[in-house]
PDB file of N, CA and C in Angstrom:
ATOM      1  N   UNK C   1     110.934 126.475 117.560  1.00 40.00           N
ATOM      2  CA  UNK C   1     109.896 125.476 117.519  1.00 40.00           C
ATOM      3  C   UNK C   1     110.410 124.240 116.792  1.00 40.00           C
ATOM      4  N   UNK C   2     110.218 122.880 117.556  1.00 49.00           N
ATOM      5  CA  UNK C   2     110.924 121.793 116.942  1.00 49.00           C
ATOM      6  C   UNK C   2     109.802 121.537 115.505  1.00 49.00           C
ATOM      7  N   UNK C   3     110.573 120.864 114.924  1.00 70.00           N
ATOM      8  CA  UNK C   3     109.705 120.444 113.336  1.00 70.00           C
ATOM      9  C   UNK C   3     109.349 118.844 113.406  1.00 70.00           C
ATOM     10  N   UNK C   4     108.141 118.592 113.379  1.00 82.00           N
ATOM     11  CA  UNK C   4     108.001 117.473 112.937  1.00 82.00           C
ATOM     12  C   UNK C   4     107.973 116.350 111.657  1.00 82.00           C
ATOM     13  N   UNK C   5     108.136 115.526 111.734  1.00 86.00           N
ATOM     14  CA  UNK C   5     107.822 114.628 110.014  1.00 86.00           C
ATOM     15  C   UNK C   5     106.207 114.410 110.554  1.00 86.00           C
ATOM     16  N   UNK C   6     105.694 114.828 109.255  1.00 91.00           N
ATOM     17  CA  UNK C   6     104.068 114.090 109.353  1.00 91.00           C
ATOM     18  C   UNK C   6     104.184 113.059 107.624  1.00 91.00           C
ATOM     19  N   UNK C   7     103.784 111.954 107.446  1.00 93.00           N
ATOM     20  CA  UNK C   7     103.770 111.356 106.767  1.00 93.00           C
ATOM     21  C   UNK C   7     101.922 111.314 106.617  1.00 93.00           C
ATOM     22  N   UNK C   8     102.145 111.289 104.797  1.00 96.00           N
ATOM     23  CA  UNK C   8     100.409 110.890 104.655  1.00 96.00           C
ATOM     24  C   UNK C   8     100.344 110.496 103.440  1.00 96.00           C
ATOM     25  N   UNK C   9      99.580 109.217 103.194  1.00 96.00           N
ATOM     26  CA  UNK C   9      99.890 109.279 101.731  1.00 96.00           C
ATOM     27  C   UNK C   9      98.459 109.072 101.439  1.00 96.00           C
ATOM     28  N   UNK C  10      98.538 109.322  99.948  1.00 97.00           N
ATOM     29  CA  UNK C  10      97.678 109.435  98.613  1.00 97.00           C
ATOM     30  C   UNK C  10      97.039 108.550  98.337  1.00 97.00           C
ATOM     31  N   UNK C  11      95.827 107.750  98.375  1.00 95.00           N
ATOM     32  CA  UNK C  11      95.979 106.057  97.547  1.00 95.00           C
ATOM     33  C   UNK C  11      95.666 106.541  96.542  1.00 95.00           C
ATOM     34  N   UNK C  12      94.827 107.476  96.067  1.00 97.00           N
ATOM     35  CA  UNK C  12      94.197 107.519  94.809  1.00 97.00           C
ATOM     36  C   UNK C  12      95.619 107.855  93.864  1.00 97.00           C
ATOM     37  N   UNK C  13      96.399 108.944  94.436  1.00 97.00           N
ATOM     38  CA  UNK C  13      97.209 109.156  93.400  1.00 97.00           C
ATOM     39  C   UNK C  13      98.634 108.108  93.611  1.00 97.00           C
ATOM     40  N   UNK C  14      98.791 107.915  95.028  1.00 96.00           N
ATOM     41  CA  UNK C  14      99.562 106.771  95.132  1.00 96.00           C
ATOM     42  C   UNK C  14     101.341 107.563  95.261  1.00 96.00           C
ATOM     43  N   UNK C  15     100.871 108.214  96.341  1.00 96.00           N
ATOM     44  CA  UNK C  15     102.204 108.818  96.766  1.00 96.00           C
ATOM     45  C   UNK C  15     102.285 109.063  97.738  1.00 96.00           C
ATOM     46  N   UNK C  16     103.340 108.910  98.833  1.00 95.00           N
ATOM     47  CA  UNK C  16     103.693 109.147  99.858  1.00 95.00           C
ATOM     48  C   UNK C  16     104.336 110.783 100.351  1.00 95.00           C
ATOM     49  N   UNK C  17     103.917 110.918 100.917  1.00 96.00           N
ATOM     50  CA  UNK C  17     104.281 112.512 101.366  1.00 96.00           C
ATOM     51  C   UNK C  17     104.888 112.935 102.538  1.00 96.00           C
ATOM     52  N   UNK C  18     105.951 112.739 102.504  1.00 94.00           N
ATOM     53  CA  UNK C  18     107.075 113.242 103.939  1.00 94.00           C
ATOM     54  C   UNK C  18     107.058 114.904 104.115  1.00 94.00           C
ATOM     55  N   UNK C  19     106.091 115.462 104.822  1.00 94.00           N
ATOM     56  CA  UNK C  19     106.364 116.764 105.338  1.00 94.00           C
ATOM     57  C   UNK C  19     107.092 117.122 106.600  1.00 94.00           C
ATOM     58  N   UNK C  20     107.918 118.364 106.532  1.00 92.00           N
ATOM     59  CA  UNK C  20     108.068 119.027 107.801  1.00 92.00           C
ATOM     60  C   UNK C  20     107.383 120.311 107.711  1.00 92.00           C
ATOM     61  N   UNK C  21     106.343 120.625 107.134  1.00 92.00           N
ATOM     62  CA  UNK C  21     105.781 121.669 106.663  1.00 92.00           C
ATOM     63  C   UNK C  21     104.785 121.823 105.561  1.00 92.00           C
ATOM     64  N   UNK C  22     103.436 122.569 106.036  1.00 93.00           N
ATOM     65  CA  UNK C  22     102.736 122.169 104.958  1.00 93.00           C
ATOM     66  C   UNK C  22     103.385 122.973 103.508  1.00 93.00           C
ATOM     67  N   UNK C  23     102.798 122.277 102.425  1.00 93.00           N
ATOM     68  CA  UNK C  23     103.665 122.890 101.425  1.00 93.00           C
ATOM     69  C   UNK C  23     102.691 124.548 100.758  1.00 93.00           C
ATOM     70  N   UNK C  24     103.785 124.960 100.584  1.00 95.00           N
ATOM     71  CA  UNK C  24     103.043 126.412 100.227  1.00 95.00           C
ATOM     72  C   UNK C  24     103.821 126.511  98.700  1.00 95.00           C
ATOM     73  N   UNK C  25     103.181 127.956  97.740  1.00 96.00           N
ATOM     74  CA  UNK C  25     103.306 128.063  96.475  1.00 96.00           C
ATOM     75  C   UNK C  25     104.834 128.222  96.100  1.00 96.00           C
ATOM     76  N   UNK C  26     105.259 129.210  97.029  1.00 97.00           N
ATOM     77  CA  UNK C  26     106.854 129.386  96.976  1.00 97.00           C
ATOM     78  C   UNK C  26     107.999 128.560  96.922  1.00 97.00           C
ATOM     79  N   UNK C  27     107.506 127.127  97.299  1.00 97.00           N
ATOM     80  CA  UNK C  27     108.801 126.210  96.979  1.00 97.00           C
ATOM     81  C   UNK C  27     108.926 125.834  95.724  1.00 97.00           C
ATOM     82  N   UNK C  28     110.357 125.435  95.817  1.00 96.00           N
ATOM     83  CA  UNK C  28     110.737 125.210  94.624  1.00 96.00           C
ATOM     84  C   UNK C  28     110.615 123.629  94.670  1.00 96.00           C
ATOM     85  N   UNK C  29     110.610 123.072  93.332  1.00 96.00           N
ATOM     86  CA  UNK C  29     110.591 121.622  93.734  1.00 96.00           C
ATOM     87  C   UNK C  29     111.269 121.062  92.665  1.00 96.00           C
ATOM     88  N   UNK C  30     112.318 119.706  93.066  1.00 94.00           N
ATOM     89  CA  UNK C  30     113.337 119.108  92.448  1.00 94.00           C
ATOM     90  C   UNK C  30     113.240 117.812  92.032  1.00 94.00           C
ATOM     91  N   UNK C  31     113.411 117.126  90.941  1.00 94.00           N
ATOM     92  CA  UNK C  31     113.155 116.036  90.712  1.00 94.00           C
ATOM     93  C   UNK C  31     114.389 115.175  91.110  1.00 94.00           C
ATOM     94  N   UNK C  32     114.120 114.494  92.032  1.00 91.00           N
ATOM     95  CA  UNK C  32     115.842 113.806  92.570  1.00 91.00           C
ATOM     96  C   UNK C  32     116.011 112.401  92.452  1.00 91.00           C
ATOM     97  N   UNK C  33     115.428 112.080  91.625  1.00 86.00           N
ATOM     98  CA  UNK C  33     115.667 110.780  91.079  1.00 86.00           C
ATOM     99  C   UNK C  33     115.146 109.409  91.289  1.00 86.00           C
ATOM    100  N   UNK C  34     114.422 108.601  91.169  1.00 86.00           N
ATOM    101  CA  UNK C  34     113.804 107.246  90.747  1.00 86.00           C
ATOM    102  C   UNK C  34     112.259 107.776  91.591  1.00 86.00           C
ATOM    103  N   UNK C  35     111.617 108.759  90.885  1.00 91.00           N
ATOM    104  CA  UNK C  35     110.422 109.341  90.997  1.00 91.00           C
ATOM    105  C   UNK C  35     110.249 109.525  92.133  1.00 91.00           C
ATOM    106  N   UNK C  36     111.176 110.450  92.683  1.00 93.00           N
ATOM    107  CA  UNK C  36     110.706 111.124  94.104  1.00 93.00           C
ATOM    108  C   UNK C  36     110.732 112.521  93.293  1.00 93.00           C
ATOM    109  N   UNK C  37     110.110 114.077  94.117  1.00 95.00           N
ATOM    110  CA  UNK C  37     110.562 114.829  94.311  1.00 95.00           C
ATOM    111  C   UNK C  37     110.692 115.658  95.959  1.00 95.00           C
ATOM    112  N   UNK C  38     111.654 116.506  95.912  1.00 94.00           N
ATOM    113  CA  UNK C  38     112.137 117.262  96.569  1.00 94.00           C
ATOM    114  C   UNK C  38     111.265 118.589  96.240  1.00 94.00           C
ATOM    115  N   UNK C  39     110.579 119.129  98.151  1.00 95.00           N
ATOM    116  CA  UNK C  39     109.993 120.486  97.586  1.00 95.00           C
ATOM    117  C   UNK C  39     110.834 121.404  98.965  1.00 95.00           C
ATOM    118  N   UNK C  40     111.651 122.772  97.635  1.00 95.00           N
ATOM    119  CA  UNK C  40     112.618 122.891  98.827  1.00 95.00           C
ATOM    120  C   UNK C  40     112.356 124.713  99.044  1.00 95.00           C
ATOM    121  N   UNK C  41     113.049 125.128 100.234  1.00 94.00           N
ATOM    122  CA  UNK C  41     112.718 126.490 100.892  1.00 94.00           C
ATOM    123  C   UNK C  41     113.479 127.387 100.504  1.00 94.00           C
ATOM    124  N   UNK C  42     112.369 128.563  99.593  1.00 95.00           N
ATOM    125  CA  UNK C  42     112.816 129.096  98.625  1.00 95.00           C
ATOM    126  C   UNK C  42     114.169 129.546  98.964  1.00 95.00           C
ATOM    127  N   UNK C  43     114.436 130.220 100.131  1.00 96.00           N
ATOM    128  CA  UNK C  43     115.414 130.931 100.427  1.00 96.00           C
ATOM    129  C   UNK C  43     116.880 130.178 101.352  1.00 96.00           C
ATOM    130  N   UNK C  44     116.667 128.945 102.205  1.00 93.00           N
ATOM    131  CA  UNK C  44     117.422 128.446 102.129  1.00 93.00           C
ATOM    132  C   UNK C  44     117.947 127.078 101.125  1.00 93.00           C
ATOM    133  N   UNK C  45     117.040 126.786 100.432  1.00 92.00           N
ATOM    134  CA  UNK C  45     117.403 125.175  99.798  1.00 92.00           C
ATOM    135  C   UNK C  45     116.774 124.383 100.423  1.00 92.00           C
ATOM    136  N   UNK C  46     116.832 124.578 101.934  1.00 91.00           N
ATOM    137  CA  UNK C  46     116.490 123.227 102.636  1.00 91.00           C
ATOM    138  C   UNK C  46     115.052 122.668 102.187  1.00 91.00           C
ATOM    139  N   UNK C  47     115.736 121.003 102.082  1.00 93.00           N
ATOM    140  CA  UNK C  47     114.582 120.294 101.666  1.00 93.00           C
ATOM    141  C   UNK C  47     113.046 120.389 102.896  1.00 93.00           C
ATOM    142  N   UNK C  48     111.735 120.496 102.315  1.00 94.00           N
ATOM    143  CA  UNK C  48     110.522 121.044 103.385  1.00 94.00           C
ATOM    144  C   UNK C  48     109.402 119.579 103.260  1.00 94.00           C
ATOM    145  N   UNK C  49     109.882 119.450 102.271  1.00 95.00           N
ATOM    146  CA  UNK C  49     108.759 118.106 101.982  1.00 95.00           C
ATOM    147  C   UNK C  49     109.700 117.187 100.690  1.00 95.00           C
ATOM    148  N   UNK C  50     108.943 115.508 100.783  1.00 94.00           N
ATOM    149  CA  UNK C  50     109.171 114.933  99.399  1.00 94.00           C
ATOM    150  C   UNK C  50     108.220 113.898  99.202  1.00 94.00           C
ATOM    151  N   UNK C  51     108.354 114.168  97.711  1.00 95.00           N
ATOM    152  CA  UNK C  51     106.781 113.195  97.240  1.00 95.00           C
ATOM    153  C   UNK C  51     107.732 112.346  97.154  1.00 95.00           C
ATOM    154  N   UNK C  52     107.344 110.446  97.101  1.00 94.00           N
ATOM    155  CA  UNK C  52     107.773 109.187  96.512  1.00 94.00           C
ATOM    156  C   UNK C  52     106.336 108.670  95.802  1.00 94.00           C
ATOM    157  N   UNK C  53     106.666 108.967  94.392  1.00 95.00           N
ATOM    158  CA  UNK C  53     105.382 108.729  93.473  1.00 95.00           C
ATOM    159  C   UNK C  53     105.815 106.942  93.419  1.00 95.00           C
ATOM    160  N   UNK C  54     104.192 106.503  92.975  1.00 93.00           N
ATOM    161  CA  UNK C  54     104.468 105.084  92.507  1.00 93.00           C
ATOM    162  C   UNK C  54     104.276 104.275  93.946  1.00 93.00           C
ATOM    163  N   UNK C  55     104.494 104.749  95.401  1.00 92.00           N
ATOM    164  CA  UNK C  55     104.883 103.879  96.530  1.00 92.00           C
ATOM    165  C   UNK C  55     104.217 102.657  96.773  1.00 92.00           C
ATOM    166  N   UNK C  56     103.138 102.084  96.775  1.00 91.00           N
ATOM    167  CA  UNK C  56     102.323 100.568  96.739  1.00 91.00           C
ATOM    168  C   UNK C  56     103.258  99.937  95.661  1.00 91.00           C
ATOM    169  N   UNK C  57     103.172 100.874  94.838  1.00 88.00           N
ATOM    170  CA  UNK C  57     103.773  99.589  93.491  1.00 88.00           C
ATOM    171  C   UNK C  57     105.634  99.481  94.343  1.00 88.00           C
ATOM    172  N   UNK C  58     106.036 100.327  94.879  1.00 84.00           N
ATOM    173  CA  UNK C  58     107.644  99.851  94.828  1.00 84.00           C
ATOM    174  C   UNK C  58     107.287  98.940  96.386  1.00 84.00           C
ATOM    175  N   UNK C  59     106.249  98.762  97.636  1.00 84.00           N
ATOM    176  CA  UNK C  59     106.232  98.106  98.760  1.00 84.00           C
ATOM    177  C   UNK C  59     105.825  96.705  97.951  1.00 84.00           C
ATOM    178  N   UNK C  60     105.500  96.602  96.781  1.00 85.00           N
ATOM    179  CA  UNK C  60     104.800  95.312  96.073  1.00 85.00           C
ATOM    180  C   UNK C  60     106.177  94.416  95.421  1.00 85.00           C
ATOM    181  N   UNK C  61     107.010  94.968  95.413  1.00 80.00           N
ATOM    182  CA  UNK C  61     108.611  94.670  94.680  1.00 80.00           C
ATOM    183  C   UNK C  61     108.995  94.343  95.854  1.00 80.00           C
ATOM    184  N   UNK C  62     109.199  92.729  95.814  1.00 76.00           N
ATOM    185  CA  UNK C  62     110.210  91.646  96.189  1.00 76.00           C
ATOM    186  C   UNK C  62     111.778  92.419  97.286  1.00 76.00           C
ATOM    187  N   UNK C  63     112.230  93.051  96.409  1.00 80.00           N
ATOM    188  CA  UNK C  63     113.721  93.537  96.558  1.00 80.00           C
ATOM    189  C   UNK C  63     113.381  95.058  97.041  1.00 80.00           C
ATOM    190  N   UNK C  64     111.714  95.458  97.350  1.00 76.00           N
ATOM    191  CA  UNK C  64     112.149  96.966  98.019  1.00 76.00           C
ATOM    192  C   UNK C  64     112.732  97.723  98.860  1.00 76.00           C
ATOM    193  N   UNK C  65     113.657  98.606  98.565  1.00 78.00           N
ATOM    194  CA  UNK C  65     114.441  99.519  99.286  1.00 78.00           C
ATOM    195  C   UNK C  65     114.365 100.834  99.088  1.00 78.00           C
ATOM    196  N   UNK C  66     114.347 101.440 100.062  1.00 78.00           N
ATOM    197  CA  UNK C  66     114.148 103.280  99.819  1.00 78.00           C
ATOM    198  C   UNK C  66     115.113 103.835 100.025  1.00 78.00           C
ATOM    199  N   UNK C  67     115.824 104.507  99.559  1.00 79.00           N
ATOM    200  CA  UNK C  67     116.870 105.040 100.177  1.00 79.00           C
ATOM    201  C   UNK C  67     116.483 106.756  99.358  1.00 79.00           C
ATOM    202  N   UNK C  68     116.923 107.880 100.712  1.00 79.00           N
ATOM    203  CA  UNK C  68     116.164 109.096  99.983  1.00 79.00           C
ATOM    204  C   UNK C  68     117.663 109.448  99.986  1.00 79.00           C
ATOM    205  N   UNK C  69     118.395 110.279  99.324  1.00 79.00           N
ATOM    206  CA  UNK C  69     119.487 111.102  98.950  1.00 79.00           C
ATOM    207  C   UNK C  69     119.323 112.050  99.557  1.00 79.00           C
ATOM    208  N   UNK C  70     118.883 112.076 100.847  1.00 79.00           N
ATOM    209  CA  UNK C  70     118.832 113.539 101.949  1.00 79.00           C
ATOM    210  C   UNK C  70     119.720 112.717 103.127  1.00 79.00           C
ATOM    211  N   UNK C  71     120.080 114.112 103.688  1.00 77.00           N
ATOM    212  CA  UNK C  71     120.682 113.903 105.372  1.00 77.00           C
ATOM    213  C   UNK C  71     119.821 114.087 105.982  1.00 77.00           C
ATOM    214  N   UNK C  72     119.766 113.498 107.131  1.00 75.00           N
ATOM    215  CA  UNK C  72     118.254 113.373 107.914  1.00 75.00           C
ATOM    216  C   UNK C  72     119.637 113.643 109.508  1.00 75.00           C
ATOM    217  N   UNK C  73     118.623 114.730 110.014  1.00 75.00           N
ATOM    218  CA  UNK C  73     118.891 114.620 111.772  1.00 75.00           C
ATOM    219  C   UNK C  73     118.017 114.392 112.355  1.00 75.00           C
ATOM    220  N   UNK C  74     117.481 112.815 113.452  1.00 70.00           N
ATOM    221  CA  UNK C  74     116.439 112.795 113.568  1.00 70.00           C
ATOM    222  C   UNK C  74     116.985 112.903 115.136  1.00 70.00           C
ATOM    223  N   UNK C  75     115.759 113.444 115.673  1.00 70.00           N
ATOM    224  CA  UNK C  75     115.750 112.918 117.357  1.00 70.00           C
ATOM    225  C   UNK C  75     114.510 113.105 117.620  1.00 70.00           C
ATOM    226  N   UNK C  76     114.168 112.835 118.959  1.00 67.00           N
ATOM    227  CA  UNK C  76     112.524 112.825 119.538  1.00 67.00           C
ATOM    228  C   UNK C  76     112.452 114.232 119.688  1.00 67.00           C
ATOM    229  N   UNK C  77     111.488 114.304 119.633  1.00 70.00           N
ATOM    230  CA  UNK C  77     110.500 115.899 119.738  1.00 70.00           C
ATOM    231  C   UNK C  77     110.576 115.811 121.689  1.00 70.00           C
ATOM    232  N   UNK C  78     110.562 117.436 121.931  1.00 66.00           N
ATOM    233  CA  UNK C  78     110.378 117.445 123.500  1.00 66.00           C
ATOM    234  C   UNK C  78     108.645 117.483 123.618  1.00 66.00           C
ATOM    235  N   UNK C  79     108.489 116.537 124.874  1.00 57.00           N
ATOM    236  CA  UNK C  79     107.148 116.461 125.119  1.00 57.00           C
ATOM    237  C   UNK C  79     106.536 117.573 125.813  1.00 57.00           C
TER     238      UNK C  79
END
């Protein structure tokens, strides 16, 4: 079964949420640096979701850039 990205974000708490999966109790989750985290699968590592806390405030910065410290394979989903 192909995996999708569903993106949704927070306003109240003000975070963006990149899933390929809803998140369940068993992941582990990683703090990976300039207030993202990583929530990853217990048994392989692989990253399943990541929060980007703060996101309005960093799209409000002049000079914003995202760059996530993951490898991404993207292609289209079969219809």
């Amino acid at each position: 079964m192909a995996e999708k990205l569903v993106l949704k974000y927070d306003q109240v708490g003000d975070i963006l949420y990149i899933n390929k999966c809803a998140p369940y109790a068993e992941q582990e989750s990683e703090e990976i640096g300039d207030e993202m985290i990583a929530r990853l699968n217990p048994v392989s590592g692989e990253v399943e979701n990541l929060e980007i806390l703060f996101f309005s405030k960093r799209l409000l910065n002049a000079d914003f850039l995202l760059e996530l410290p993951v490898i991404a394979n993207l292609r289209l989903a079969a219809s």
